[in-house]
Coordinates of C-alpha atoms and ligand atoms in Angstrom, one line a residue:
M1 CA 7.6 -30.9 52.2
T2 CA 10.6 -29.4 50.3
E3 CA 11.1 -30.2 46.7
P4 CA 14.2 -32.2 45.8
P5 CA 16.8 -30.0 44.3
A6 CA 16.4 -29.8 40.6
K7 CA 18.9 -31.8 38.6
P8 CA 21.4 -29.7 36.8
A9 CA 20.3 -29.5 33.2
R10 CA 22.5 -31.6 30.8
R11 CA 24.4 -29.1 28.7
A12 CA 24.1 -29.8 25.0
T13 CA 27.4 -29.8 23.3
P14 CA 27.6 -26.2 22.0
R15 CA 27.4 -26.1 18.2
P16 CA 29.8 -23.7 16.6
V17 CA 27.9 -20.6 15.5
V18 CA 29.1 -19.5 12.1
P19 CA 27.8 -15.9 11.6
R20 CA 26.6 -15.4 8.1
A21 CA 28.3 -12.6 6.2
E22 CA 26.9 -9.1 6.0
R23 CA 24.7 -8.7 2.9
R24 CA 23.4 -5.5 1.4
L25 CA 20.3 -5.3 -0.7
I26 CA 18.7 -2.3 -2.3
G27 CA 15.0 -1.4 -2.8
I28 CA 12.7 1.5 -3.1
P29 CA 12.7 3.7 0.0
V30 CA 9.1 4.4 0.9
S31 CA 8.9 5.5 4.5
P32 CA 11.8 7.4 6.2
G33 CA 13.6 6.3 9.3
I34 CA 16.1 3.7 10.3
A35 CA 15.1 0.4 11.9
I36 CA 17.4 -2.1 13.5
G37 CA 16.0 -5.4 14.8
P38 CA 15.6 -9.1 14.4
V39 CA 14.0 -10.4 11.2
F40 CA 10.4 -11.5 11.6
G41 CA 9.4 -13.4 8.6
A42 CA 8.6 -17.0 9.3
A43 CA 5.3 -16.9 11.1
E44 CA 2.8 -17.2 8.3
A45 CA -0.8 -17.9 9.2
P46 CA -1.4 -21.5 8.3
A47 CA -3.5 -21.9 5.2
P48 CA -6.9 -23.2 6.2
V49 CA -6.7 -26.7 4.8
I50 CA -9.4 -29.1 5.6
R51 CA -8.5 -32.3 3.8
H52 CA -11.7 -33.4 2.1
K53 CA -13.2 -35.7 -0.4
I54 CA -15.0 -34.6 -3.5
S55 CA -17.5 -36.3 -5.7
A56 CA -16.5 -37.7 -9.1
A57 CA -18.5 -34.9 -10.7
D58 CA -16.2 -32.3 -9.2
T59 CA -12.9 -33.6 -10.4
Q60 CA -12.8 -31.4 -13.4
A61 CA -13.5 -28.2 -11.4
E62 CA -10.8 -29.3 -8.8
T63 CA -8.3 -29.9 -11.5
A64 CA -9.0 -26.5 -12.9
R65 CA -8.4 -24.9 -9.5
L66 CA -5.1 -26.8 -9.2
E67 CA -4.0 -25.6 -12.7
A68 CA -4.9 -22.0 -11.8
A69 CA -2.8 -22.3 -8.6
I70 CA 0.1 -23.8 -10.5
L71 CA 0.0 -21.0 -13.0
Q72 CA -0.2 -18.3 -10.2
S73 CA 2.7 -19.9 -8.3
R74 CA 4.8 -20.1 -11.4
K75 CA 4.1 -16.4 -12.2
Q76 CA 5.1 -15.5 -8.6
L77 CA 8.3 -17.5 -8.8
M78 CA 9.3 -16.2 -12.2
K79 CA 8.8 -12.7 -11.0
L80 CA 11.1 -13.2 -8.1
R81 CA 13.6 -14.9 -10.4
A82 CA 13.6 -12.1 -12.9
R83 CA 14.3 -9.6 -10.2
L84 CA 17.4 -11.2 -9.0
G85 CA 19.4 -9.4 -11.7
N86 CA 19.4 -6.3 -9.4
L87 CA 21.4 -8.2 -6.7
P88 CA 25.2 -8.4 -6.3
E89 CA 26.6 -11.4 -8.1
D90 CA 27.5 -13.5 -5.0
S91 CA 23.9 -13.1 -3.7
Q92 CA 22.5 -14.1 -7.1
A93 CA 24.7 -17.2 -7.1
E94 CA 23.3 -18.2 -3.8
I95 CA 19.6 -17.5 -4.3
A96 CA 19.1 -18.3 -8.0
P97 CA 19.5 -22.1 -7.7
M98 CA 16.9 -22.3 -5.0
L99 CA 14.3 -20.4 -7.1
D100 CA 15.3 -22.6 -10.1
A101 CA 14.6 -25.7 -8.0
Y102 CA 11.2 -24.3 -7.0
L103 CA 10.4 -23.4 -10.6
Q104 CA 11.3 -26.9 -11.8
M105 CA 9.0 -28.4 -9.2
I106 CA 6.1 -26.3 -10.4
G107 CA 6.7 -27.5 -13.9
P108 CA 6.1 -31.1 -15.2
S109 CA 7.4 -32.5 -11.9
R110 CA 6.5 -35.5 -9.8
L111 CA 4.7 -33.1 -7.4
V112 CA 2.5 -31.6 -10.0
R113 CA 1.8 -34.9 -11.8
G114 CA 1.1 -36.7 -8.6
A115 CA -1.3 -34.0 -7.3
R116 CA -3.2 -34.0 -10.6
R117 CA -3.5 -37.8 -10.5
R118 CA -4.7 -37.9 -6.9
I119 CA -7.7 -35.6 -7.6
G120 CA -9.1 -38.1 -10.1
E121 CA -8.0 -41.3 -8.5
T122 CA -8.6 -40.7 -4.8
L123 CA -11.4 -38.1 -5.3
V124 CA -9.9 -35.4 -3.0
S125 CA -9.8 -31.6 -3.2
A126 CA -6.8 -29.9 -4.9
E127 CA -5.4 -28.9 -1.5
T128 CA -5.6 -32.4 -0.2
A129 CA -4.0 -33.7 -3.3
V130 CA -1.1 -31.3 -3.0
L131 CA -0.6 -32.0 0.7
D132 CA -0.7 -35.8 0.2
E133 CA 1.7 -35.8 -2.7
T134 CA 4.1 -33.4 -0.8
D135 CA 4.0 -35.7 2.2
S136 CA 4.6 -38.8 0.1
I137 CA 7.6 -37.2 -1.8
C138 CA 9.2 -35.9 1.4
S139 CA 8.9 -39.3 3.2
A140 CA 10.5 -40.9 0.1
I141 CA 13.4 -38.4 0.1
L142 CA 14.0 -38.6 3.8
A143 CA 14.0 -42.4 3.6
M144 CA 16.8 -42.4 1.0
P145 CA 20.2 -43.6 2.2
A146 CA 21.8 -40.4 3.5
D147 CA 25.4 -41.4 2.8
D148 CA 27.3 -38.2 3.6
D149 CA 24.6 -35.8 2.6
A150 CA 21.7 -35.9 5.2
A151 CA 21.6 -32.1 5.1
G152 CA 21.2 -32.2 1.3
L153 CA 18.2 -34.6 1.5
R154 CA 16.6 -32.4 4.2
R155 CA 17.1 -29.4 1.9
R156 CA 15.4 -31.2 -1.0
A157 CA 12.5 -32.2 1.2
D158 CA 12.2 -28.6 2.4
E159 CA 12.1 -27.4 -1.2
V160 CA 9.3 -29.7 -2.0
R161 CA 7.4 -28.5 1.1
E162 CA 8.0 -24.9 0.2
V163 CA 6.5 -25.4 -3.3
G164 CA 3.6 -27.4 -1.8
R165 CA 3.0 -24.6 0.7
R166 CA 2.9 -22.0 -2.1
L167 CA 0.4 -24.0 -4.0
V168 CA -1.9 -24.5 -1.0
R169 CA -1.7 -20.8 -0.2
N170 CA -2.7 -19.9 -3.7
L171 CA -5.4 -22.5 -3.7
T172 CA -6.9 -21.1 -0.5
Q173 CA -6.1 -17.5 -1.3
T174 CA -4.4 -17.2 2.0
P175 CA -2.2 -14.1 2.3
F176 CA 1.5 -14.9 2.7
R177 CA 1.8 -13.3 6.2
S178 CA 0.3 -13.1 9.6
F179 CA 1.4 -10.6 12.2
S180 CA -0.1 -11.9 15.3
A181 CA 3.2 -13.3 16.7
L182 CA 5.2 -10.2 15.8
P183 CA 7.7 -9.6 18.6
Q184 CA 8.3 -6.1 20.0
G185 CA 11.0 -4.3 18.0
A186 CA 11.1 -6.8 15.1
V187 CA 11.5 -6.0 11.4
L188 CA 9.0 -7.5 9.2
L189 CA 10.4 -9.0 6.0
C190 CA 8.0 -10.6 3.5
E191 CA 7.4 -11.2 -0.1
S192 CA 4.4 -8.8 -0.5
L193 CA 2.1 -6.9 1.8
R194 CA -1.4 -6.0 0.8
P195 CA -2.8 -2.5 1.9
A196 CA -5.3 -4.4 4.1
D197 CA -2.4 -6.3 5.8
A198 CA -0.5 -3.0 6.4
A199 CA -3.6 -1.6 8.1
L200 CA -3.3 -4.4 10.7
L201 CA 0.2 -3.6 11.6
D202 CA 0.9 -2.1 15.1
P203 CA 3.5 0.6 14.6
S204 CA 4.3 0.6 18.3
R205 CA 5.6 -3.0 18.1
L206 CA 7.1 -2.9 14.6
A207 CA 10.6 -1.5 14.0
G208 CA 10.5 -1.6 10.2
V209 CA 9.3 -3.3 7.0
A210 CA 10.9 -4.6 3.9
T211 CA 9.3 -6.5 1.1
D212 CA 10.3 -8.2 -2.2
E213 CA 7.4 -6.5 -4.0
G214 CA 5.8 -3.1 -4.1
G215 CA 6.3 0.4 -5.5
S216 CA 6.8 3.8 -4.0
D217 CA 3.2 5.2 -4.3
G218 CA 1.2 2.0 -4.0
H219 CA -1.3 1.9 -1.2
T220 CA 0.9 -0.3 0.9
A221 CA 3.6 2.3 0.8
I222 CA 1.1 5.0 1.6
M223 CA -0.1 3.0 4.6
L224 CA 3.4 2.4 5.9
R225 CA 4.3 6.1 5.6
A226 CA 1.0 6.9 7.4
L227 CA 2.0 4.6 10.3
G228 CA 5.5 6.2 10.4
V229 CA 7.2 2.8 10.0
P230 CA 10.6 2.9 8.2
A231 CA 10.1 0.8 5.1
V232 CA 11.9 -0.3 1.9
L233 CA 9.8 -2.1 -0.7
G234 CA 10.7 -3.8 -4.0
V235 CA 13.9 -5.4 -2.6
A236 CA 15.0 -8.1 -5.0
G237 CA 16.1 -11.3 -3.4
L238 CA 15.0 -10.3 0.0
G239 CA 12.9 -13.5 0.8
Q240 CA 16.0 -15.7 0.2
A241 CA 18.6 -13.4 1.8
A242 CA 17.5 -13.3 5.5
L243 CA 16.6 -15.9 8.1
P244 CA 14.2 -15.3 10.9
G245 CA 16.0 -13.9 14.0
E246 CA 18.9 -12.5 12.1
T247 CA 19.7 -8.8 12.6
V248 CA 18.7 -6.5 9.8
I249 CA 19.0 -2.8 9.3
I250 CA 16.3 -1.0 7.2
D251 CA 17.1 2.5 5.9
G252 CA 13.9 4.0 4.7
V253 CA 15.7 7.1 3.2
A254 CA 18.5 5.4 1.3
G255 CA 16.5 2.3 0.4
T256 CA 19.0 -0.2 1.8
V257 CA 18.4 -3.4 3.7
I258 CA 21.5 -4.8 5.4
V259 CA 21.3 -8.4 6.7
N260 CA 23.7 -9.6 9.4
P261 CA 25.5 -6.3 9.7
T262 CA 29.1 -6.3 11.0
A263 CA 29.8 -4.5 14.3
E264 CA 31.0 -1.5 12.4
T265 CA 27.9 -1.3 10.2
L266 CA 25.7 -1.7 13.2
A267 CA 27.5 1.2 15.0
D268 CA 27.0 3.4 12.0
A269 CA 23.3 2.5 11.9
R270 CA 22.9 3.4 15.6
R271 CA 24.5 6.8 14.9
A272 CA 22.1 7.3 12.0
V273 CA 19.1 6.4 14.2
T274 CA 20.2 9.1 16.7
A275 CA 20.8 11.7 13.9
F276 CA 17.3 10.9 12.4
A277 CA 15.6 11.3 15.8
R278 CA 17.4 14.7 16.3
A279 CA 16.3 15.9 12.9
Q280 CA 12.7 14.9 13.7
Q281 CA 12.8 16.8 17.0
K282 CA 14.0 19.9 15.1
L283 CA 11.2 19.6 12.6
A284 CA 8.7 19.2 15.5
L285 CA 9.6 22.7 16.5
L286 CA 7.9 23.9 13.3
R287 CA 4.5 22.6 14.5
R288 CA 3.3 25.9 15.9
L289 CA 4.8 28.1 13.2
P290 CA 2.5 29.2 10.3
A291 CA 2.9 27.8 6.8
I292 CA 3.7 31.1 5.2
T293 CA 6.1 31.9 2.4
T294 CA 8.8 34.6 2.6
D295 CA 6.5 36.9 0.8
D296 CA 3.6 36.3 3.2
Q297 CA 1.5 33.9 1.1
V298 CA -0.5 31.6 3.4
I299 CA -0.3 28.0 2.3
E300 CA -2.7 25.3 3.4
L301 CA -1.0 22.1 4.6
Q302 CA -3.3 19.3 5.6
A303 CA -3.0 15.6 6.4
N304 CA -4.2 12.5 4.6
L305 CA -5.8 10.0 6.9
E306 CA -5.7 6.2 6.1
I307 CA -6.8 4.9 9.5
P308 CA -8.1 6.6 12.7
A309 CA -4.9 5.5 14.5
E310 CA -3.2 8.4 12.7
L311 CA -5.3 11.1 14.4
P312 CA -2.7 11.8 17.2
L313 CA 0.1 12.0 14.5
I314 CA -2.0 14.6 12.6
A315 CA -2.3 16.8 15.7
Q316 CA 1.5 16.4 16.5
A317 CA 2.4 17.3 12.9
G318 CA 0.6 20.7 13.0
A319 CA -1.6 19.9 10.0
A320 CA -4.5 22.3 9.3
G321 CA -7.2 19.6 9.0
I322 CA -7.6 16.6 6.8
G323 CA -7.4 17.1 3.0
L324 CA -8.1 13.5 2.2
L325 CA -9.8 11.0 4.4
R326 CA -9.5 7.7 2.5
S327 CA -12.6 5.9 3.8
E328 CA -11.6 2.5 2.6
F329 CA -10.4 1.6 6.1
L330 CA -14.0 1.4 7.3
F331 CA -14.6 -1.4 4.8
M332 CA -11.3 -3.4 5.2
N333 CA -10.6 -6.5 7.1
R334 CA -14.3 -7.3 7.8
E335 CA -16.9 -9.5 6.3
T336 CA -19.9 -7.2 6.5
L337 CA -20.5 -3.7 5.3
P338 CA -20.5 -0.9 7.8
Q339 CA -24.0 0.5 8.4
E340 CA -25.0 4.1 8.3
D341 CA -24.8 4.6 12.1
E342 CA -21.4 3.1 12.5
Q343 CA -20.1 5.2 9.6
T344 CA -21.7 8.3 11.0
E345 CA -20.0 7.8 14.4
T346 CA -16.6 7.3 12.8
Y347 CA -16.8 10.4 10.6
R348 CA -18.2 12.4 13.5
S349 CA -15.3 11.4 15.8
V350 CA -12.7 12.4 13.1
I351 CA -14.4 15.8 12.5
E352 CA -14.7 16.5 16.2
A353 CA -11.0 15.6 16.7
M354 CA -10.1 18.2 14.1
A355 CA -11.7 20.8 16.3
G356 CA -12.9 23.2 13.6
D357 CA -10.3 22.4 11.0
P358 CA -11.9 21.1 7.8
V359 CA -12.1 17.4 6.9
T360 CA -12.5 16.2 3.3
I361 CA -14.0 12.8 3.3
R362 CA -13.5 10.8 0.1
V363 CA -16.3 8.3 -0.5
L364 CA -15.3 4.7 -1.0
D365 CA -12.6 4.1 -3.6
W366 CA -12.8 0.4 -4.1
G367 CA -10.9 -1.2 -6.9
G368 CA -7.3 -1.4 -8.2
E369 CA -5.1 -2.9 -5.5
K370 CA -7.7 -2.2 -2.8
D371 CA -9.4 -5.6 -2.3
I372 CA -12.2 -5.3 0.2
E373 CA -13.5 -8.5 1.5
A374 CA -16.8 -7.1 2.8
L375 CA -17.8 -5.9 -0.6
Q376 CA -17.2 -9.4 -2.0
S377 CA -18.8 -11.4 0.9
E378 CA -21.9 -9.2 0.6
G379 CA -22.0 -9.7 -3.1
V380 CA -21.6 -6.0 -3.9
V381 CA -18.8 -6.9 -6.2
P382 CA -18.2 -10.3 -7.8
E383 CA -15.8 -12.7 -6.0
V384 CA -13.4 -12.7 -9.0
T385 CA -13.0 -9.3 -10.4
D386 CA -11.7 -8.2 -13.8
D387 CA -8.2 -9.0 -14.9
N388 CA -7.5 -5.3 -15.1
P389 CA -9.1 -3.9 -12.0
A390 CA -7.4 -0.5 -12.2
L391 CA -9.3 0.1 -15.4
G392 CA -12.5 -1.5 -14.2
L393 CA -15.3 -0.8 -11.8
R394 CA -13.3 1.5 -9.5
G395 CA -14.3 4.4 -7.3
I396 CA -17.3 6.4 -8.4
R397 CA -18.1 3.8 -11.1
L398 CA -18.9 1.2 -8.5
L399 CA -20.8 3.7 -6.3
L400 CA -23.0 4.8 -9.2
R401 CA -23.9 1.2 -9.9
E402 CA -24.3 0.2 -6.2
T403 CA -26.4 3.2 -5.2
A404 CA -27.5 1.8 -1.9
L405 CA -23.8 1.6 -0.8
F406 CA -23.2 5.2 -2.0
E407 CA -26.4 6.5 -0.4
T408 CA -25.5 4.9 3.0
Q409 CA -22.1 6.6 3.0
L410 CA -23.4 10.0 1.8
A411 CA -26.1 9.9 4.5
A412 CA -23.5 9.1 7.2
I413 CA -21.2 11.9 6.0
L414 CA -24.1 14.4 5.9
R415 CA -25.2 13.5 9.4
A416 CA -21.6 13.8 10.8
S417 CA -21.0 17.1 9.0
V418 CA -22.9 19.0 11.7
A419 CA -19.9 18.4 13.9
G420 CA -17.6 20.7 11.9
P421 CA -16.5 21.9 8.4
T422 CA -16.7 18.9 6.0
R423 CA -16.3 18.3 2.3
V424 CA -17.2 15.3 0.2
L425 CA -14.8 14.0 -2.4
L426 CA -15.6 11.7 -5.3
P427 CA -12.8 9.3 -6.5
M428 CA -11.9 8.2 -10.0
V429 CA -14.1 10.6 -11.9
T430 CA -13.7 10.7 -15.6
T431 CA -16.8 12.3 -17.0
V432 CA -19.1 15.3 -16.3
G433 CA -22.1 12.9 -16.3
E434 CA -20.7 11.1 -13.2
V435 CA -20.5 14.3 -11.2
R436 CA -24.0 15.3 -12.2
H437 CA -25.3 11.9 -11.3
A438 CA -23.5 11.8 -8.0
R439 CA -24.8 15.3 -7.1
E440 CA -28.4 14.2 -7.8
I441 CA -28.0 11.3 -5.5
Y442 CA -26.2 13.5 -2.9
E443 CA -29.1 16.0 -2.9
R444 CA -31.7 13.3 -2.8
V445 CA -30.1 11.7 0.2
A446 CA -30.0 15.1 1.9
R447 CA -33.7 15.7 1.2
R448 CA -34.5 12.3 2.6
L449 CA -32.5 12.9 5.8
R450 CA -34.3 16.2 6.3
R451 CA -37.7 14.6 5.8
R452 CA -36.6 12.0 8.4
G453 CA -36.0 14.9 10.8
E454 CA -32.1 14.7 10.8
K455 CA -30.3 17.9 11.5
L456 CA -28.0 18.8 8.6
P457 CA -26.0 22.0 7.9
E458 CA -28.0 24.7 6.1
T459 CA -25.7 24.6 3.1
L460 CA -24.6 21.1 2.2
P461 CA -20.9 20.3 2.4
P462 CA -19.1 21.1 -0.9
L463 CA -19.0 18.2 -3.3
G464 CA -15.6 17.9 -5.0
I465 CA -13.8 15.5 -7.3
M466 CA -10.4 13.8 -7.5
I467 CA -8.5 14.7 -10.6
E468 CA -6.6 11.5 -11.0
T469 CA -7.1 10.3 -14.5
P470 CA -5.8 11.9 -17.7
G471 CA -9.5 12.1 -18.8
A472 CA -10.4 14.1 -15.8
A473 CA -7.4 16.4 -16.0
L474 CA -7.9 17.1 -19.7
S475 CA -11.6 17.9 -19.2
A476 CA -10.9 19.9 -16.0
D477 CA -12.4 23.0 -17.6
A478 CA -15.8 21.3 -18.0
L479 CA -15.6 19.4 -14.7
A480 CA -14.8 22.7 -12.9
L481 CA -18.3 23.9 -13.8
E482 CA -19.8 20.8 -12.1
A483 CA -17.6 20.3 -9.0
D484 CA -17.2 22.5 -6.0
F485 CA -13.5 21.8 -5.6
F486 CA -10.7 19.7 -7.1
A487 CA -8.2 17.4 -5.3
I488 CA -5.4 16.4 -7.7
G489 CA -4.4 12.8 -7.0
T490 CA -1.0 12.6 -8.5
N491 CA -0.5 8.9 -7.6
D492 CA -3.2 7.6 -10.0
L493 CA -2.7 10.5 -12.4
T494 CA 0.9 9.3 -12.8
M495 CA -0.1 5.7 -13.1
Y496 CA -2.8 6.2 -15.7
T497 CA -0.9 8.8 -17.7
L498 CA 2.3 6.7 -18.0
A499 CA 0.6 3.3 -18.0
V500 CA 2.7 2.2 -15.1
D501 CA 1.3 0.3 -12.1
R502 CA 2.0 2.4 -9.0
G503 CA 2.5 -0.6 -6.8
E504 CA 4.6 -2.7 -9.1
S505 CA 8.3 -3.0 -8.4
D506 CA 9.3 -4.2 -11.9
V507 CA 8.2 -0.9 -13.5
A508 CA 9.0 1.3 -10.5
A509 CA 11.7 3.1 -12.4
L510 CA 9.2 4.3 -15.0
Y511 CA 6.8 5.6 -12.4
D512 CA 7.7 9.3 -12.6
P513 CA 5.4 12.1 -11.3
L514 CA 7.8 14.6 -12.8
H515 CA 7.3 13.3 -16.3
P516 CA 6.3 16.3 -18.4
A517 CA 3.0 14.6 -19.4
V518 CA 2.0 14.4 -15.7
L519 CA 3.1 17.9 -15.0
R520 CA 1.2 19.3 -17.9
L521 CA -2.0 17.6 -16.8
V522 CA -1.5 19.0 -13.2
Q523 CA -1.0 22.5 -14.7
F524 CA -4.0 22.2 -17.0
A525 CA -6.3 21.1 -14.1
A526 CA -4.9 23.7 -11.7
E527 CA -5.4 26.5 -14.2
A528 CA -9.0 25.4 -14.9
A529 CA -9.8 25.6 -11.2
L530 CA -7.9 28.9 -10.6
R531 CA -9.7 30.6 -13.5
L532 CA -13.0 30.0 -11.7
R533 CA -11.4 30.8 -8.3
M534 CA -12.4 27.3 -7.2
P535 CA -10.5 25.6 -4.5
V536 CA -7.8 23.1 -5.8
S537 CA -5.4 21.0 -3.8
V538 CA -2.8 18.3 -4.4
C539 CA -3.3 15.2 -2.2
G540 CA -1.2 12.7 -4.0
E541 CA 2.3 11.8 -2.8
M542 CA 3.8 14.7 -4.8
A543 CA 2.5 17.0 -2.1
A544 CA 4.7 15.3 0.5
N545 CA 8.0 15.9 -1.2
P546 CA 9.4 19.3 -0.1
K547 CA 11.6 19.3 -3.2
L548 CA 8.6 19.5 -5.4
L549 CA 7.0 22.3 -3.5
P550 CA 8.6 25.3 -5.4
L551 CA 7.3 23.8 -8.7
L552 CA 3.8 23.2 -7.4
L553 CA 3.7 26.7 -5.8
G554 CA 4.9 28.1 -9.2
L555 CA 2.0 26.4 -10.9
G556 CA -0.4 28.3 -8.7
L557 CA -1.2 25.6 -6.1
R558 CA -1.7 26.8 -2.5
S559 CA -3.2 23.8 -0.8
F560 CA -1.5 20.4 -0.1
S561 CA -2.5 17.3 1.7
M562 CA 0.0 14.6 2.7
N563 CA 0.9 11.9 5.2
A564 CA 1.1 13.6 8.6
S565 CA 4.8 12.9 9.1
A566 CA 5.7 14.9 6.0
V567 CA 3.9 18.1 7.1
P568 CA 6.9 19.6 9.1
R569 CA 9.4 19.0 6.2
V570 CA 7.0 20.6 3.7
K571 CA 6.3 23.5 6.1
Q572 CA 10.0 24.1 6.3
A573 CA 10.1 24.3 2.5
V574 CA 7.1 26.7 2.4
R575 CA 8.8 29.0 4.9
A576 CA 11.8 29.2 2.6
A577 CA 9.9 29.8 -0.6
D578 CA 9.3 33.0 -2.5
I579 CA 6.3 32.9 -4.8
D580 CA 7.8 35.0 -7.6
E581 CA 10.9 32.9 -7.7
C582 CA 8.7 29.7 -7.8
V583 CA 6.7 31.1 -10.7
R584 CA 9.9 31.7 -12.7
F585 CA 11.2 28.3 -11.8
A586 CA 8.0 26.6 -12.8
R587 CA 8.0 28.4 -16.1
R588 CA 11.5 27.1 -16.8
V589 CA 10.5 23.5 -15.8
M590 CA 7.4 23.5 -17.9
E591 CA 9.4 24.4 -21.0
Q592 CA 11.3 21.1 -20.7
S593 CA 10.2 18.0 -22.4
D594 CA 12.9 15.6 -21.2
P595 CA 12.0 13.9 -17.9
A596 CA 15.7 13.5 -16.9
R597 CA 16.3 17.2 -17.3
I598 CA 13.2 18.0 -15.2
K599 CA 14.4 15.6 -12.5
E600 CA 17.7 17.3 -12.5
M601 CA 16.1 20.8 -12.1
V602 CA 13.6 19.8 -9.4
L603 CA 15.4 17.2 -7.4
G604 CA 19.0 18.2 -8.2
Q605 CA 19.6 14.7 -9.7
P606 CA 19.1 13.2 -13.2
Ligands
PEP701 C1 -4.1 9.6 -5.7 O1 -4.4 8.8 -6.6 O2 -3.1 10.4 -5.9 C2 -4.8 9.7 -4.4 C3 -4.5 10.6 -3.6 O3 -5.6 8.7 -4.2 P1 -5.2 7.2 -3.7 O4 -3.7 7.2 -3.5 O5 -6.0 6.8 -2.5 O6 -5.5 6.3 -4.9
MG702 MG1 -6.2 7.7 -6.3

């Protein structure tokens, strides 16, 4: 039997497509490369809302949750509003009224009053109250006589829904994005991206990333660089400037985001993509060449590793081992803690992949921006942490309190260390006592493993410390007597020295690793190590900037660890450097006390 011929589909009357004008936004370039693709921004994971009843005894607690979510939502919106000042005037004029409407609705509005009332009157959870009130307001708006402005009514209802959605997300602590539906070649635009979210991105599918929030040396930025995804963070007005599906160009070097580019802009961007690829190919030729200065000083260039997916990039980049393995990835995006065997296998596979090149494994650096669900769900850290987590129970402080967690990780590293040269690195050290205490635990774990019959290297792997707080840098002479090596973490060192959040776009302009205060601390710490002929490296983002290399070489540093994609560019700078010249240059720089002058000398710009 043959099928009847299909009826020709009725053509819908084509609607005139009015292309929106090209719009240029500016942010912080954090990961080089140029991406062109459709905007992916709409597919947020739905917040897990189960509408449910509560008992009368719970109304107070539910109301308190609602008030906290209102406060959080207001803070988020005010932050977005405050940052609009960075936009061109026409963009501000378009976006500001929308944010003002949201802010009004999060104030003493019908939505907020209604949600509060519903909790007590109908005995429902805060989420249910918000959803029910949102539905009721939207139905009332849409039932109003449209006259000539049906679109206006729809827009008002959408605004109410948007505010309701934000409240529910904050109530359920649902992140603002999900990437499961990310189409191939799309550009991800979102308000903010947590480091743990960035770890879930698939760089082979994603063309680029831009966010409203974020700073240049925050962990999200580091993760995006590690993945080699072109990215611009801290772009004011971004969320309101682009619609899903529109074409966008991200320039991770210039820090621009261009929405709806004209044909001419698009052609320019395509040429820039080709030029960038050519430059990358040229740099790749450096892979097999040694990292050696013009006066024959051998410089160690290693890679930082955030997630194992980077291993092939490290091999391609020609890095001589891993100078900083951030072990947080093992603990992220999961609900249970990784056990000793699982950790051992992971470390062993990385060490084996390095085929004889050294691997420095940093023990867990929880805290600051690095929320780790598993630590919370297993009760290792409390569900609600301090208001000021960067100054709280971070890094070694947590490990010395939760010794079982620390011992499991040390045991795994020790067992894996038979596979190749390994070092152990302690994060967030501030006192000599912490190093001594950590070493006692380290040696105790080794003794226990030996008693258990585990094969360990005859000499235990060196135990070193991060110099990433002013306290550590200024006591580097004392710490050098306790530690086997130093790794200078210039990201946190800059943050803590200048009291500037490294991941915060609002203060990004103040985040300055070339500030004389930071440079003096780096110099003091480096000299303390060099006096004792103790190994010292730089593993913060400063190490990845070829323009900073002459200064760091001039301060006596010879070992650098950076995101793998930066290794070729830094190697090129090493091969052009002359140590005597670097020493003279560093001397001149260190005489300066004006950050602007130092920037001019080092970067060639004020
Ligand atoms: C640093 O602080 O410079 C560093 C390398 O550690 P992280 O970026 O992981 O905090
Ligand atoms: Mg750090």
